[in-house]
Short mmCIF file of C-alpha atoms in Angstrom, two decimals:
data_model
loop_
_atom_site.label_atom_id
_atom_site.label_comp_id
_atom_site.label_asym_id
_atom_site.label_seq_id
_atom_site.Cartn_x
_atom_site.Cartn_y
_atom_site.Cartn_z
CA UNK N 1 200.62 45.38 91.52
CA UNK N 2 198.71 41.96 91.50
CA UNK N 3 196.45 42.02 88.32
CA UNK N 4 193.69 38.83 88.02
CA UNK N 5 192.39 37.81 84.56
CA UNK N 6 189.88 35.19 84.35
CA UNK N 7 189.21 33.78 80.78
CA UNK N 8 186.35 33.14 79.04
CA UNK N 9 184.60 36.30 80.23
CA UNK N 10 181.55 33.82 79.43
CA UNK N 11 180.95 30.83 78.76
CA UNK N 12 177.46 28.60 77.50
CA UNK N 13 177.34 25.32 77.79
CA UNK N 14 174.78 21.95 77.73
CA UNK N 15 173.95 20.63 80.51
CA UNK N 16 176.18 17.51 81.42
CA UNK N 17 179.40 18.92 80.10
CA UNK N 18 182.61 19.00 81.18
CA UNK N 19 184.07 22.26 81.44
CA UNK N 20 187.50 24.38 83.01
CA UNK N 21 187.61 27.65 84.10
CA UNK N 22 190.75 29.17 83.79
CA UNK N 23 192.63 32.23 86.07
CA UNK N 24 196.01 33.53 86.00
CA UNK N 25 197.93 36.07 87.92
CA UNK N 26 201.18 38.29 87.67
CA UNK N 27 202.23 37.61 91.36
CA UNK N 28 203.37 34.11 91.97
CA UNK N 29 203.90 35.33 95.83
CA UNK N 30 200.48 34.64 97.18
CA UNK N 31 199.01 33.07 100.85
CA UNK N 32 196.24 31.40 99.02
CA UNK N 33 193.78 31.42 95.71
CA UNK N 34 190.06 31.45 96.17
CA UNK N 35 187.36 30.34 93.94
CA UNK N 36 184.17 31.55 94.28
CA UNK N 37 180.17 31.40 93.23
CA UNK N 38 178.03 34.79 92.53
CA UNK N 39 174.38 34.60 91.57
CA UNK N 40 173.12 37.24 90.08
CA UNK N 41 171.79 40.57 93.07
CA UNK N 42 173.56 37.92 95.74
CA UNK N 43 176.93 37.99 97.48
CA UNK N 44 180.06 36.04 97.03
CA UNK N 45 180.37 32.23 98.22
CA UNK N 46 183.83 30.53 98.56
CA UNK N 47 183.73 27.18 96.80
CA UNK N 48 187.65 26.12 97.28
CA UNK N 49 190.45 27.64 98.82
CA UNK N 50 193.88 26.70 97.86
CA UNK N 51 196.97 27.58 100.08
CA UNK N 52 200.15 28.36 98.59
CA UNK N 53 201.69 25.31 99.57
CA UNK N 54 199.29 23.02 97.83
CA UNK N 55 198.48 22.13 94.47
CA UNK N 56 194.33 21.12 94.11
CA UNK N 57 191.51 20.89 96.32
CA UNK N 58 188.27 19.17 95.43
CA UNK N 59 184.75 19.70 96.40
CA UNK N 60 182.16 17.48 94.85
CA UNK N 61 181.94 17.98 91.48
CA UNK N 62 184.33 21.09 91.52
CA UNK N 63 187.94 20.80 91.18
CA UNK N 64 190.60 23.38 91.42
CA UNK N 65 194.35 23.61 91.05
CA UNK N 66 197.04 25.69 91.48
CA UNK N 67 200.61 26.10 89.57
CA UNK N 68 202.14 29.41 91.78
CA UNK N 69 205.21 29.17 89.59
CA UNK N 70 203.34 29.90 86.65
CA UNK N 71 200.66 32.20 88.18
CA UNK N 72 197.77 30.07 86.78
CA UNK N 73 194.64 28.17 88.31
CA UNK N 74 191.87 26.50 86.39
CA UNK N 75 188.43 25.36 88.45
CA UNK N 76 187.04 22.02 86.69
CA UNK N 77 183.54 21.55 86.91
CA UNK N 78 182.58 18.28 86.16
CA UNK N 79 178.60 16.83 84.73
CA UNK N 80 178.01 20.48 84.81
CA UNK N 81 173.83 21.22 85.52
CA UNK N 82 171.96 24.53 84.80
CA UNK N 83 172.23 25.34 88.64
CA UNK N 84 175.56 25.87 88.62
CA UNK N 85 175.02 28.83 86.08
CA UNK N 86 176.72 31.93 88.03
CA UNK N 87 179.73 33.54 87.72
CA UNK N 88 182.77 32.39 88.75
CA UNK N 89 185.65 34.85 90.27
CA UNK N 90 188.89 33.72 91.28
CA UNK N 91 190.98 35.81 93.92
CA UNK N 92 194.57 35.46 94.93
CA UNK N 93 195.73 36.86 98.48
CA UNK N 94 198.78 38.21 98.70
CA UNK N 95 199.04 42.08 101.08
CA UNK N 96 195.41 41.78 100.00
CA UNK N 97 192.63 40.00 98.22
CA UNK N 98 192.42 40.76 94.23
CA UNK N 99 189.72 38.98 92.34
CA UNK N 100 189.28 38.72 88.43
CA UNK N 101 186.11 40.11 86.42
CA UNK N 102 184.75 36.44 86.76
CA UNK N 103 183.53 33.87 84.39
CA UNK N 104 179.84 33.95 83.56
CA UNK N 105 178.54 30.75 83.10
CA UNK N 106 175.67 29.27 81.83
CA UNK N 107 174.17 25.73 81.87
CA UNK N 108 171.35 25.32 79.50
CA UNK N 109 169.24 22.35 79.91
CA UNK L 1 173.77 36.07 113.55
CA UNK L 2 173.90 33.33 110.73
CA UNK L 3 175.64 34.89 108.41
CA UNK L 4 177.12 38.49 107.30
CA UNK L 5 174.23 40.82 106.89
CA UNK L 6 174.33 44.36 104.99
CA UNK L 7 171.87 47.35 105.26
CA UNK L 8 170.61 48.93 102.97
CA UNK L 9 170.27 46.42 100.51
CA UNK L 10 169.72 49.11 97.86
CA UNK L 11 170.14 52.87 98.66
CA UNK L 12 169.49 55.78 95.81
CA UNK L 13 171.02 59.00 96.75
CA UNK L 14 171.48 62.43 94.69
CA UNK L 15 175.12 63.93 94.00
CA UNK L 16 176.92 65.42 96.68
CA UNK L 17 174.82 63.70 99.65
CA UNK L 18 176.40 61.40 103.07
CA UNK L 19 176.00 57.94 102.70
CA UNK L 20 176.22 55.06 105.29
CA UNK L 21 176.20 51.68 104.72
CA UNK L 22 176.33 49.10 107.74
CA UNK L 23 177.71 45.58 108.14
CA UNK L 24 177.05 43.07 110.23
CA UNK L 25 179.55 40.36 110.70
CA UNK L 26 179.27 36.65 111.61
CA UNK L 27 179.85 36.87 115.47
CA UNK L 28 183.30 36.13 116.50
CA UNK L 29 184.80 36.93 113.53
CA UNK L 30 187.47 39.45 114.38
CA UNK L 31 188.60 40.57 110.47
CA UNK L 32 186.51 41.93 108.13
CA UNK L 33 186.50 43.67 104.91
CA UNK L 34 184.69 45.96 102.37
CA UNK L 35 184.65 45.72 98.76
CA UNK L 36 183.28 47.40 96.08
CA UNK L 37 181.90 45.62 92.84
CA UNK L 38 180.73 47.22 89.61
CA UNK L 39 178.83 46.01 86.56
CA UNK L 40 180.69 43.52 85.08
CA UNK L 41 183.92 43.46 87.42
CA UNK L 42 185.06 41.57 90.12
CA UNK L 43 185.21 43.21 93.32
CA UNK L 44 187.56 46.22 94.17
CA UNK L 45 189.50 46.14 97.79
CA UNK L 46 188.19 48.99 99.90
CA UNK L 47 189.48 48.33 103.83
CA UNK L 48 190.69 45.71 106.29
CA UNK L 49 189.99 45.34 109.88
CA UNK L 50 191.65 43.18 112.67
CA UNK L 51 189.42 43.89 115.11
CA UNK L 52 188.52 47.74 115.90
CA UNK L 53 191.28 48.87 114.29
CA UNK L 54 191.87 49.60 110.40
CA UNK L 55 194.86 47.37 109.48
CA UNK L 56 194.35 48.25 105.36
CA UNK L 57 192.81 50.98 104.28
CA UNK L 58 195.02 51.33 101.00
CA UNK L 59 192.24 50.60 98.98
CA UNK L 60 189.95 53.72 99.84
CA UNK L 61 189.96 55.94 96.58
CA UNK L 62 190.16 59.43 98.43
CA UNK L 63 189.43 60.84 101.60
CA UNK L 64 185.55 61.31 100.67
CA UNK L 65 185.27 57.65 102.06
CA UNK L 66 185.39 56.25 105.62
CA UNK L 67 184.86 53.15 107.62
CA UNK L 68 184.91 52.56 111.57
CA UNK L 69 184.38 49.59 112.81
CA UNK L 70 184.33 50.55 117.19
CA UNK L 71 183.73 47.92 118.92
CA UNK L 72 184.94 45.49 116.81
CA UNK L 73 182.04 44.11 115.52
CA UNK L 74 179.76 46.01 113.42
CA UNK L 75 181.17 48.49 110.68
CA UNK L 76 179.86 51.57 108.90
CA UNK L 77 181.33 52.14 105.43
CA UNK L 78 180.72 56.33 105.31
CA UNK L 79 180.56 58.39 101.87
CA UNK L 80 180.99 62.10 101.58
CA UNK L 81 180.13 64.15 99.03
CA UNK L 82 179.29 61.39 97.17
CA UNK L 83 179.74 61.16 93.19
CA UNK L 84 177.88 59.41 90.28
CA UNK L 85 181.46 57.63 90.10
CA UNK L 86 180.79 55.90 93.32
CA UNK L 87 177.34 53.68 91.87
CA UNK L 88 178.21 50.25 92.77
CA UNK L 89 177.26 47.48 94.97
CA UNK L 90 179.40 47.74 98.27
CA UNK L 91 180.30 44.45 99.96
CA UNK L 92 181.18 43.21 103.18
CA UNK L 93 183.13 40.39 104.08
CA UNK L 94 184.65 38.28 107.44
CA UNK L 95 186.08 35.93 108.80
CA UNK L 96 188.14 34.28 111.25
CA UNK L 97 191.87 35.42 112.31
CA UNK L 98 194.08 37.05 109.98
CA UNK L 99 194.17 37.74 106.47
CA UNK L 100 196.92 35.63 105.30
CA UNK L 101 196.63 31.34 105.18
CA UNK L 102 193.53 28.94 105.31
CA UNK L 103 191.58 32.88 105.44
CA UNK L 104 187.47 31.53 104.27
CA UNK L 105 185.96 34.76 103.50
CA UNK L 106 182.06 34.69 104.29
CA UNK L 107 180.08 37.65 102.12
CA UNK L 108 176.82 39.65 102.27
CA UNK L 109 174.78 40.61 99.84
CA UNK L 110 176.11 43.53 99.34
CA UNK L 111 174.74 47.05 99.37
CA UNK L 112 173.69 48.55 96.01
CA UNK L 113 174.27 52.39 96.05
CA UNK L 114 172.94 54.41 93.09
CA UNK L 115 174.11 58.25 92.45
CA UNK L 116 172.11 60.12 90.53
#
């Protein structure tokens, strides 16, 4: 069975940091890995997918890789700002979409 | 419509009552999913559709929950009996094609359920 684990569990920051989320999984056989955004009474938004055959995609200011062989992504969030406080699940598809508990962030100003 | 949309947004029920909550897909979009989320964890797999049809439902936890989704568009997530163990926020999810590849998942808001 595919188990998720997203580390920190939280995570406080200033604003203008640098930071790297960080998600790992038992299954290396997996279609894709998903990052996405959850604010707080809202639903999920999908910041970057990653298919199996590639190694990082990049939105923006958000960057996310992929190692399959060692079942490990990390999202990179670069100048971070207090808007992009939310927390931040991962999910790997394999038979079916898992997800980690998420990374709650938080940007202060 | 715009985007996937989820009714109730909240619903408070007592032990042992029916429950159903509805999704609304993004038009077009021929899979879609449920999930349910509790405090502090990331979302559980519930179901998977491919059109009307169920093509997952290993994620149901017993036979006290349901879904049918048809015509292949709308879906009703169904809850019998239901327990304070099933308090969570219920989500719904679609998107285009099939469930494995390039597979962008597009959420709603989910559906809080309380038990009392």
């Amino acid at each position: 069975k595919q188990e998720v684990t997203q580390i920190p569990a939280a995570l406080s920051v200033p604003e203008g940091e640098n930071l790297v989320l960080n998600c790992s999984f038992t299954d290396s056989a997996i279609y894709n890995l998903q990052w996405f955004r959850q604010d707080p009474g809202k639903g999920l938004t999908s910041l970057l997918l990653i298919q199996s055959s590639q190694r990082e995609q990049t939105s923006g200011r958000l960057n996310a890789s992929l190692d399959k062989s060692s079942g490990r992504s990390t999202l990179y969030i670069a100048a971070s700002q207090p808007g992009d406080s939310a927390t931040y699940l991962c999910a790997v598809e394999n038979n079916d979409m898992r997800f980690g508990a998420g990374t709650r962030l938080t940007v202060k100003p | 419509g715009a985007g996937v949309s989820q009714t109730p947004s909240n619903k408070v029920t007592e032990k042992g009552k029916y429950v159903e909550l509805r999704c609304d897909p993004i038009s077009g979009h021929t899979a879609l999913y449920w999930y349910r989320q509790s405090l502090g964890q990331g979302p559980e797999f519930l179901i998977y559709f491919q059109g009307t049809g169920a093509a997952d439902d290993s994620g149901l936890p017993n036979d006290r929950f349901f879904a049918v989704r048809p015509e292949g568009s709308v879906s009703t997530l169904k809850i019998q009996r239901t327990e304070r163990g099933d308090s969570a926020v219920y989500l719904c999810a679609s998107s285009f094609g099939s469930r494995s590849g390039a597979n962008v998942l597009t959420f709603g808001a989910g559906s809080r359920l309380t038990v009392l």
